[in-house]
PDB file of C-alpha atoms in Angstrom:
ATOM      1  CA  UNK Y   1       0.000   0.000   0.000  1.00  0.00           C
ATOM      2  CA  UNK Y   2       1.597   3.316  -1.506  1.00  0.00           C
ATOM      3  CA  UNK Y   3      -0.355   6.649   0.141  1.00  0.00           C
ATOM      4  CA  UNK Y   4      -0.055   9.051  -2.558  1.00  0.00           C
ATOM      5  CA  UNK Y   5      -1.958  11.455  -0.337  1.00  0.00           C
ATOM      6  CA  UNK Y   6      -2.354  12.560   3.712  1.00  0.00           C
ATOM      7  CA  UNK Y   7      -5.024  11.000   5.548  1.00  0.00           C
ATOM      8  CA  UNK Y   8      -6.559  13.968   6.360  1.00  0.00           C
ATOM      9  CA  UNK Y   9      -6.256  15.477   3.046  1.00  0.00           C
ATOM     10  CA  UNK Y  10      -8.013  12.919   1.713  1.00  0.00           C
ATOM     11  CA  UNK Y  11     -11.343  12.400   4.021  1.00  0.00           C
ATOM     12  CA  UNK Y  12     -11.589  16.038   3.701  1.00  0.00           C
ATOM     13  CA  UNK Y  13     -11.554  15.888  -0.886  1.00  0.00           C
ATOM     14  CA  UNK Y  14     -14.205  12.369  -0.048  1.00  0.00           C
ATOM     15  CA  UNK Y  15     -16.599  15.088   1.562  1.00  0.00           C
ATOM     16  CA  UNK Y  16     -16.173  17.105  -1.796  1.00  0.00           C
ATOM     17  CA  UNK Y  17     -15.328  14.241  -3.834  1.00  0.00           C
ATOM     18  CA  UNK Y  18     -12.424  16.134  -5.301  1.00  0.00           C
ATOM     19  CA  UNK Y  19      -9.656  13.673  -5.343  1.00  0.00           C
ATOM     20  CA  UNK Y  20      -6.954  14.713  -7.382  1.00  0.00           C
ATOM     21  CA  UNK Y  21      -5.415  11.155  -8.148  1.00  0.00           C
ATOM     22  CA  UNK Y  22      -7.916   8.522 -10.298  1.00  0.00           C
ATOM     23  CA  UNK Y  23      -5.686   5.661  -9.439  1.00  0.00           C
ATOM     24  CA  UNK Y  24      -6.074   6.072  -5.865  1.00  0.00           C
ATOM     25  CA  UNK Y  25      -9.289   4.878  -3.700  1.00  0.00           C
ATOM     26  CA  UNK Y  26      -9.890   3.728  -0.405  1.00  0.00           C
ATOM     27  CA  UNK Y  27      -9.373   0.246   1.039  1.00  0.00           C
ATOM     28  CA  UNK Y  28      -9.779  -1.106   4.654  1.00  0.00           C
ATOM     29  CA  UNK Y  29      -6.064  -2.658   6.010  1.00  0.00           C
ATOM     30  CA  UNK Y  30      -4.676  -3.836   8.980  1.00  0.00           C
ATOM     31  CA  UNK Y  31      -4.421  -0.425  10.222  1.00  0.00           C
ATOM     32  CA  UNK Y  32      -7.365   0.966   9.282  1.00  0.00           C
ATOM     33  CA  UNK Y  33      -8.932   3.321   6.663  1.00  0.00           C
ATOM     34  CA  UNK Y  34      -6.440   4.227   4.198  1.00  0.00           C
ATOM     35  CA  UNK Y  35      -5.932   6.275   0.732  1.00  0.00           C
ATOM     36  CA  UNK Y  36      -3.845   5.368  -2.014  1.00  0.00           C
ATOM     37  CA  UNK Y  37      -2.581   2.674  -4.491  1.00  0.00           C
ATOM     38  CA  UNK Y  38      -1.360  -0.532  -3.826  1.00  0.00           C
ATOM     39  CA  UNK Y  39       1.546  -2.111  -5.230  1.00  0.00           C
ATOM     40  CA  UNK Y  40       2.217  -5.899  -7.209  1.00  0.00           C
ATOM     41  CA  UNK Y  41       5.387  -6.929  -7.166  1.00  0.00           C
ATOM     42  CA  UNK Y  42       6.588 -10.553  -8.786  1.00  0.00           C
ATOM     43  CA  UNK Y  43       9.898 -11.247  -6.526  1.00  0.00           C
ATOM     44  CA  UNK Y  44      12.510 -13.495  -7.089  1.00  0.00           C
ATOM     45  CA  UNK Y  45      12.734 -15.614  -3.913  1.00  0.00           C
ATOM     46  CA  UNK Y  46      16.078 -17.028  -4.799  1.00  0.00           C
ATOM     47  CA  UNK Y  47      18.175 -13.229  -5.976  1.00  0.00           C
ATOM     48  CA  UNK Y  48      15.328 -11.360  -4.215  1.00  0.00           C
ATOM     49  CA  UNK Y  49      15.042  -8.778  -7.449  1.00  0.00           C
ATOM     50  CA  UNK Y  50      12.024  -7.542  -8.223  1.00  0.00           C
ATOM     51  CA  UNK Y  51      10.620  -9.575 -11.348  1.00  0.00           C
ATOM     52  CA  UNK Y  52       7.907  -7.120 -12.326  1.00  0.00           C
ATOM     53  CA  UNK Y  53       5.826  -4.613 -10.815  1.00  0.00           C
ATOM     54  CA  UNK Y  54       2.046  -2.329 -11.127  1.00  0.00           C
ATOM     55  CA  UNK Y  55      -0.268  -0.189  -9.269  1.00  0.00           C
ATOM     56  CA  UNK Y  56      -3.610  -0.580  -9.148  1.00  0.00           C
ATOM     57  CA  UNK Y  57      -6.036   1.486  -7.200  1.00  0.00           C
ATOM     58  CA  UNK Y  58      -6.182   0.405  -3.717  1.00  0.00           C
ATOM     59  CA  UNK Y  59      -9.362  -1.126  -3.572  1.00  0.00           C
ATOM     60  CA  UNK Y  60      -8.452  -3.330  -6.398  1.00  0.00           C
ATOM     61  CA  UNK Y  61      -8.440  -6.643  -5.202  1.00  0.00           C
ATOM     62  CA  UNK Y  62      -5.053  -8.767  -5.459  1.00  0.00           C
ATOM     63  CA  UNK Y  63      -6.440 -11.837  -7.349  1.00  0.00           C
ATOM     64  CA  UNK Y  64      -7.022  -8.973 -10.597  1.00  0.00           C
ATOM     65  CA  UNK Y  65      -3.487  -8.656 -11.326  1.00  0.00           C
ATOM     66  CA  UNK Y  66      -2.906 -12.786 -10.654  1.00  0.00           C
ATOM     67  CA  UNK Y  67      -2.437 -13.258 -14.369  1.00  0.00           C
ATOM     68  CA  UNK Y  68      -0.367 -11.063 -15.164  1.00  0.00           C
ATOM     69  CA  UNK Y  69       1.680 -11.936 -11.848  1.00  0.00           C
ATOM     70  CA  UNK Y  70       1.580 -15.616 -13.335  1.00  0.00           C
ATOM     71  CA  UNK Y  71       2.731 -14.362 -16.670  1.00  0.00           C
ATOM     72  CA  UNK Y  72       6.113 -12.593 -15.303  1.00  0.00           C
ATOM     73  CA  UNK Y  73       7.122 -15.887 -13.896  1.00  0.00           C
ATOM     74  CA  UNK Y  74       7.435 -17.899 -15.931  1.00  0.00           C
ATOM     75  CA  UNK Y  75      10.486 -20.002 -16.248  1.00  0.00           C
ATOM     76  CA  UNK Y  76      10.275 -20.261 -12.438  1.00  0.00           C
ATOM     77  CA  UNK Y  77       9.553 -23.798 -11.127  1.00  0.00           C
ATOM     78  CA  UNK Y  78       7.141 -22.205  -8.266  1.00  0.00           C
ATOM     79  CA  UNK Y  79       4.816 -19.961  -7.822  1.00  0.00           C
ATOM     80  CA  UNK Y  80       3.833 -19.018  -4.105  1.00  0.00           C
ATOM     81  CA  UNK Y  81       0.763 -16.394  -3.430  1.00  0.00           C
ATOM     82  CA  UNK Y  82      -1.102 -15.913  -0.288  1.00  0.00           C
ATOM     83  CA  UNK Y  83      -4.577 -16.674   0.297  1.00  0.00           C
ATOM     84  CA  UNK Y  84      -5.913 -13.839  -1.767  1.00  0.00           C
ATOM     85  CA  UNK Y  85      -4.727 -15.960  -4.531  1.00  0.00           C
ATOM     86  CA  UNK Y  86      -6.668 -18.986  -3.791  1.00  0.00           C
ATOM     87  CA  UNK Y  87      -9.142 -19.677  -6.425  1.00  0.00           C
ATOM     88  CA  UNK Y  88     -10.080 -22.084  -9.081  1.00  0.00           C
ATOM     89  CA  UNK Y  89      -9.607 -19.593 -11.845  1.00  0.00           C
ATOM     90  CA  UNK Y  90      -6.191 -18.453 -10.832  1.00  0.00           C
ATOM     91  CA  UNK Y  91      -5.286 -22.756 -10.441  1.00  0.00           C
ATOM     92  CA  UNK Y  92      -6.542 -23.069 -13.312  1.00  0.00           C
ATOM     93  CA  UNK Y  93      -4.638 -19.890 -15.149  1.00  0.00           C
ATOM     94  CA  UNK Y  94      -1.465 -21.498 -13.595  1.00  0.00           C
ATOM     95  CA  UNK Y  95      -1.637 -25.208 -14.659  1.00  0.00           C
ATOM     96  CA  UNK Y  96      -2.845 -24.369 -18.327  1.00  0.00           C
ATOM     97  CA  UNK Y  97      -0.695 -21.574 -19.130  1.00  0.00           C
ATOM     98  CA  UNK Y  98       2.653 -22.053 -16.897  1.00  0.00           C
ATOM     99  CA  UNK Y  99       4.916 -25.149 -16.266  1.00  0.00           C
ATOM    100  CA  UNK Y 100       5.251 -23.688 -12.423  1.00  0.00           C
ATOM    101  CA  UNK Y 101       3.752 -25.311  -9.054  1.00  0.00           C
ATOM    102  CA  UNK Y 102       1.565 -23.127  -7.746  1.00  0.00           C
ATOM    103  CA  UNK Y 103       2.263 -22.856  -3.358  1.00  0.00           C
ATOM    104  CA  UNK Y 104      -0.382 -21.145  -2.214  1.00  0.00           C
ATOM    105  CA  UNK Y 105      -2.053 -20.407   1.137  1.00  0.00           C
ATOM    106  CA  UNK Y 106      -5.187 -21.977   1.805  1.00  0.00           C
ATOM    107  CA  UNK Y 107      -8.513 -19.403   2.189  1.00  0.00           C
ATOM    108  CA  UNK Y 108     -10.018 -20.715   5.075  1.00  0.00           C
ATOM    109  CA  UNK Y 109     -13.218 -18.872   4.899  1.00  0.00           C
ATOM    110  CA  UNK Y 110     -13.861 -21.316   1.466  1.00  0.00           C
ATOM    111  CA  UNK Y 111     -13.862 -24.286   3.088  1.00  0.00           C
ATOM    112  CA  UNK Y 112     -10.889 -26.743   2.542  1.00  0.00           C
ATOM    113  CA  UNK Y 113     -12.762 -29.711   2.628  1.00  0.00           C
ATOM    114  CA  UNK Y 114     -11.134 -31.629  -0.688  1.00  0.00           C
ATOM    115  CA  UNK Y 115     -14.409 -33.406  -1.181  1.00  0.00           C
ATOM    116  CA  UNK Y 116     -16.456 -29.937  -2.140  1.00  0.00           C
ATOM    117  CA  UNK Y 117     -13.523 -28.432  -4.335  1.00  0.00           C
ATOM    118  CA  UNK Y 118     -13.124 -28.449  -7.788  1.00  0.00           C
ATOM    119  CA  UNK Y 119     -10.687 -29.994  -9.750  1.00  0.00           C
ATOM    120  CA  UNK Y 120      -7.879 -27.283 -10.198  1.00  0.00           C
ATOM    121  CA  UNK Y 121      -8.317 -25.862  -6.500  1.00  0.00           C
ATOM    122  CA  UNK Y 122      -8.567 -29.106  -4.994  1.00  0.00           C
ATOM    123  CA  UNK Y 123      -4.967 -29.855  -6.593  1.00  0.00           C
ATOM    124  CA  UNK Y 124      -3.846 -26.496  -5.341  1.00  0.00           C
ATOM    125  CA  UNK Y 125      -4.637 -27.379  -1.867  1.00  0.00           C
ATOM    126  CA  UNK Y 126      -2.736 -30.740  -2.226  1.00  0.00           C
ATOM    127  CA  UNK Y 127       0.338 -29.628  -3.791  1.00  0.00           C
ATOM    128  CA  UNK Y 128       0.107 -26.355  -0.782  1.00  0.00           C
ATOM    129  CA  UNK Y 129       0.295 -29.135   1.485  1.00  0.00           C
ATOM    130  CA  UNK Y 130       3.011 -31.328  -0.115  1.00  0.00           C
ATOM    131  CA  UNK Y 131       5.512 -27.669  -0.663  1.00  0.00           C
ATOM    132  CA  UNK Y 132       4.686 -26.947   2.687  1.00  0.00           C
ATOM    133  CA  UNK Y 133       8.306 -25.936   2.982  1.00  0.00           C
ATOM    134  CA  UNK Y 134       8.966 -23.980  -0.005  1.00  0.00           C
ATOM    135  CA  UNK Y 135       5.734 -21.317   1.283  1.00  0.00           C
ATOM    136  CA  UNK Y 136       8.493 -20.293   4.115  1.00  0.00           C
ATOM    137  CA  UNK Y 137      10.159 -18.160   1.004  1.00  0.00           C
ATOM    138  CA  UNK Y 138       6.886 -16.508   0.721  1.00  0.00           C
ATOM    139  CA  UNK Y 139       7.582 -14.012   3.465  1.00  0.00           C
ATOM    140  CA  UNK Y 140      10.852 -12.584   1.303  1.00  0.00           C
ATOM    141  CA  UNK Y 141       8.428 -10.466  -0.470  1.00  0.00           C
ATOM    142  CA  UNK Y 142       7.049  -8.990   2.750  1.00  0.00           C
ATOM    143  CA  UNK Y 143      10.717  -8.466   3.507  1.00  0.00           C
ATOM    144  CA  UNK Y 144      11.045  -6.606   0.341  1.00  0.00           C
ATOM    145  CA  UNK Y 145       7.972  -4.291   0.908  1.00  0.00           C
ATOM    146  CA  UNK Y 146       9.376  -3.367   4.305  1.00  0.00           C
ATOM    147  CA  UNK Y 147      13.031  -2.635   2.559  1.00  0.00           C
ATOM    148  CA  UNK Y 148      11.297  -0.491   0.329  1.00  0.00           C
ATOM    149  CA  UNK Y 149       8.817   1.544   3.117  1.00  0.00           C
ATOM    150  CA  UNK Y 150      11.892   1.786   5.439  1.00  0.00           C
ATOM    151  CA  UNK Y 151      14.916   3.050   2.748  1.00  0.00           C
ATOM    152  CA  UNK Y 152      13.206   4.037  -0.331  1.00  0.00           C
ATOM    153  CA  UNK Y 153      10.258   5.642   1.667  1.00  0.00           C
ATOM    154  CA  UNK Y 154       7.639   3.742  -0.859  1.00  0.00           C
ATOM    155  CA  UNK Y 155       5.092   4.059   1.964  1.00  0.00           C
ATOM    156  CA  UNK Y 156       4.024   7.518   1.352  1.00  0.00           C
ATOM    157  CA  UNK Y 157       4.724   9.403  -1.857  1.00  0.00           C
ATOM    158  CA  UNK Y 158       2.341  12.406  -1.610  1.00  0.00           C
ATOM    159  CA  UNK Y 159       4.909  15.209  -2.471  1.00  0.00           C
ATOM    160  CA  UNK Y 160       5.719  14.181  -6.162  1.00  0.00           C
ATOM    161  CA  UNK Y 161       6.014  16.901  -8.925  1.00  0.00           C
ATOM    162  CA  UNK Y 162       2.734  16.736 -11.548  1.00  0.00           C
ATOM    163  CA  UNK Y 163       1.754  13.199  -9.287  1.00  0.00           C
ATOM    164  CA  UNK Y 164       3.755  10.981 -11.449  1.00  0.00           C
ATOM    165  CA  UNK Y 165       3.731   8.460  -8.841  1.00  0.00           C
ATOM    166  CA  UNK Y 166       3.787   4.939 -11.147  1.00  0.00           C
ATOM    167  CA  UNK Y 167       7.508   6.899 -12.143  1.00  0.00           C
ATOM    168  CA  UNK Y 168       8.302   7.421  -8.676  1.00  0.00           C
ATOM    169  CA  UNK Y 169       7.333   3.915  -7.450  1.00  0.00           C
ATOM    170  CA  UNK Y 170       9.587   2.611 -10.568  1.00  0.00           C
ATOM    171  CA  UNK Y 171      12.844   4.476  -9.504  1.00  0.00           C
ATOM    172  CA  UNK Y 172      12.415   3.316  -5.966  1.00  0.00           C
ATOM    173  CA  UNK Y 173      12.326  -0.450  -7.124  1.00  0.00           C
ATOM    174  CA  UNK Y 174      15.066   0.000  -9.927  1.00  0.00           C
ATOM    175  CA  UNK Y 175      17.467   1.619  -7.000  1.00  0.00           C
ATOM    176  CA  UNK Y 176      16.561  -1.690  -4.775  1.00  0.00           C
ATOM    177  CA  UNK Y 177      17.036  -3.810  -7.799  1.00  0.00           C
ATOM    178  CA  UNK Y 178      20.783  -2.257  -8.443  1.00  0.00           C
ATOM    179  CA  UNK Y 179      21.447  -2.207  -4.575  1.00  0.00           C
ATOM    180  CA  UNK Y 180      20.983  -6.150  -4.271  1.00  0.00           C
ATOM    181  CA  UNK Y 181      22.868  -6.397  -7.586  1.00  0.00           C
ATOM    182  CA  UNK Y 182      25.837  -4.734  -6.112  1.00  0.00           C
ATOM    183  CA  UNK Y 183      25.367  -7.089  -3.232  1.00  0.00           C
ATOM    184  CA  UNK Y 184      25.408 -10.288  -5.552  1.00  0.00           C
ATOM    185  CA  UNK Y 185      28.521  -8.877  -7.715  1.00  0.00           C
ATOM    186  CA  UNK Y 186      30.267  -8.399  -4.129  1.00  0.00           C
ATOM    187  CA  UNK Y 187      29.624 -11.530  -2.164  1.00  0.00           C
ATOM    188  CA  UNK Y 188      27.288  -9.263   0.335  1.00  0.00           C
ATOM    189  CA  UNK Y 189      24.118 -10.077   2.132  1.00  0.00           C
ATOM    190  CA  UNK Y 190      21.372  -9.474  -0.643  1.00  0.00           C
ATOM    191  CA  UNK Y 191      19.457  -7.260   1.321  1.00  0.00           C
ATOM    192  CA  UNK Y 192      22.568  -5.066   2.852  1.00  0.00           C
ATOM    193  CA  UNK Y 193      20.999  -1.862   1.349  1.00  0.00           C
ATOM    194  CA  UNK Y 194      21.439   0.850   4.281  1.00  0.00           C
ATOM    195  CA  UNK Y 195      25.263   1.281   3.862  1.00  0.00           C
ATOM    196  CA  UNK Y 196      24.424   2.088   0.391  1.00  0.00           C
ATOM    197  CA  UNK Y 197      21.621   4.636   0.808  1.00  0.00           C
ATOM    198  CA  UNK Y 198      23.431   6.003   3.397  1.00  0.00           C
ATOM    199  CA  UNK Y 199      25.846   6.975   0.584  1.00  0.00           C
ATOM    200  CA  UNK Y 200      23.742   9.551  -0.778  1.00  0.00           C
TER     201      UNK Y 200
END
């Protein structure tokens, strides 16, 4: 989630329904309320670069992008979503048009009951439960996000001259993407970014 405008500022342009940005909306998170654009990022779990990446308005729902998310790895041997993810169209996407296993968390709140699944979904739920392990690597793209709110201050990109935020979000991942590069090319942690940005 990228806030491309203050809180404030923006429940006061809902009351006039003014909002200056089309790509951003509301959306309901773990801490609350909040305006803006959320971000899709394909990672990597092995390099930890940043495959490919879009915004979508931040009510968007995570499962819209799936394809294309599905599309930008291929090559890879697995694919691993979280439970947003979980759905017989997106299992489906993934075993017709990609040679990758897709790892991917179980929805609870759709029953995982293998008896009342269909086909594709109840083979997603198996093959989550035989890669058990490989979902651990899942988390590196959390890792990522926080890299990138912490250093690169993705989390809130409000000031940005004529609100070309999709160009702002892009230099922020390209300078993470050449900062783990370094890191490969010198036998460093991956994710040893701060001595870098401290740099500048």
């Amino acid at each position: 989630m990228t806030k491309t405008c203050k809180t404030h500022t923006a429940q006061r342009r809902r009351r006039t329904g003014k909002y200056k940005d089309p790509q951003s909306s509301w959306t309901k998170t773990t801490k609350g309320w909040e305006y803006g654009r959320k971000v899709h990022m394909s990672l990597d779990a092995q390099n930890l670069l940043i495959q490919d990446w879009m915004t979508t308005p931040a009510a968007v729902h995570d499962s819209t992008v799936a394809k294309a998310q599905i599309d930008s790895g291929q090559g890879y041997k697995y694919f691993l979503a979280d439970s947003a993810y979980d759905s017989q169209q997106i299992y489906r996407y993934i075993f017709d048009c990609s040679s990758m296993i897709p790892v991917i968390d179980t929805n609870k709140r759709k029953g995982v009951s293998l008896e009342k699944q269909c086909q594709a979904r109840w083979l997603g739920i198996q093959l989550r439960q035989i890669y058990a392990e490989k979902y651990k690597n899942r988390w590196e793209i959390e890792r990522t996000i926080n890299i990138l709110q912490e250093y690169f201050n993705l989390e809130y990109i409000w000031y940005v001259r004529n609100r070309n935020y999709d160009a702002v979000l892009g230099l922020a991942i390209l300078a993470y993407n050449l900062c783990v590069m370094f890191n490969i090319l010198n036998s460093r942690p991956h994710r040893k970014v701060a001595d870098i940005i401290g740099c500048y």
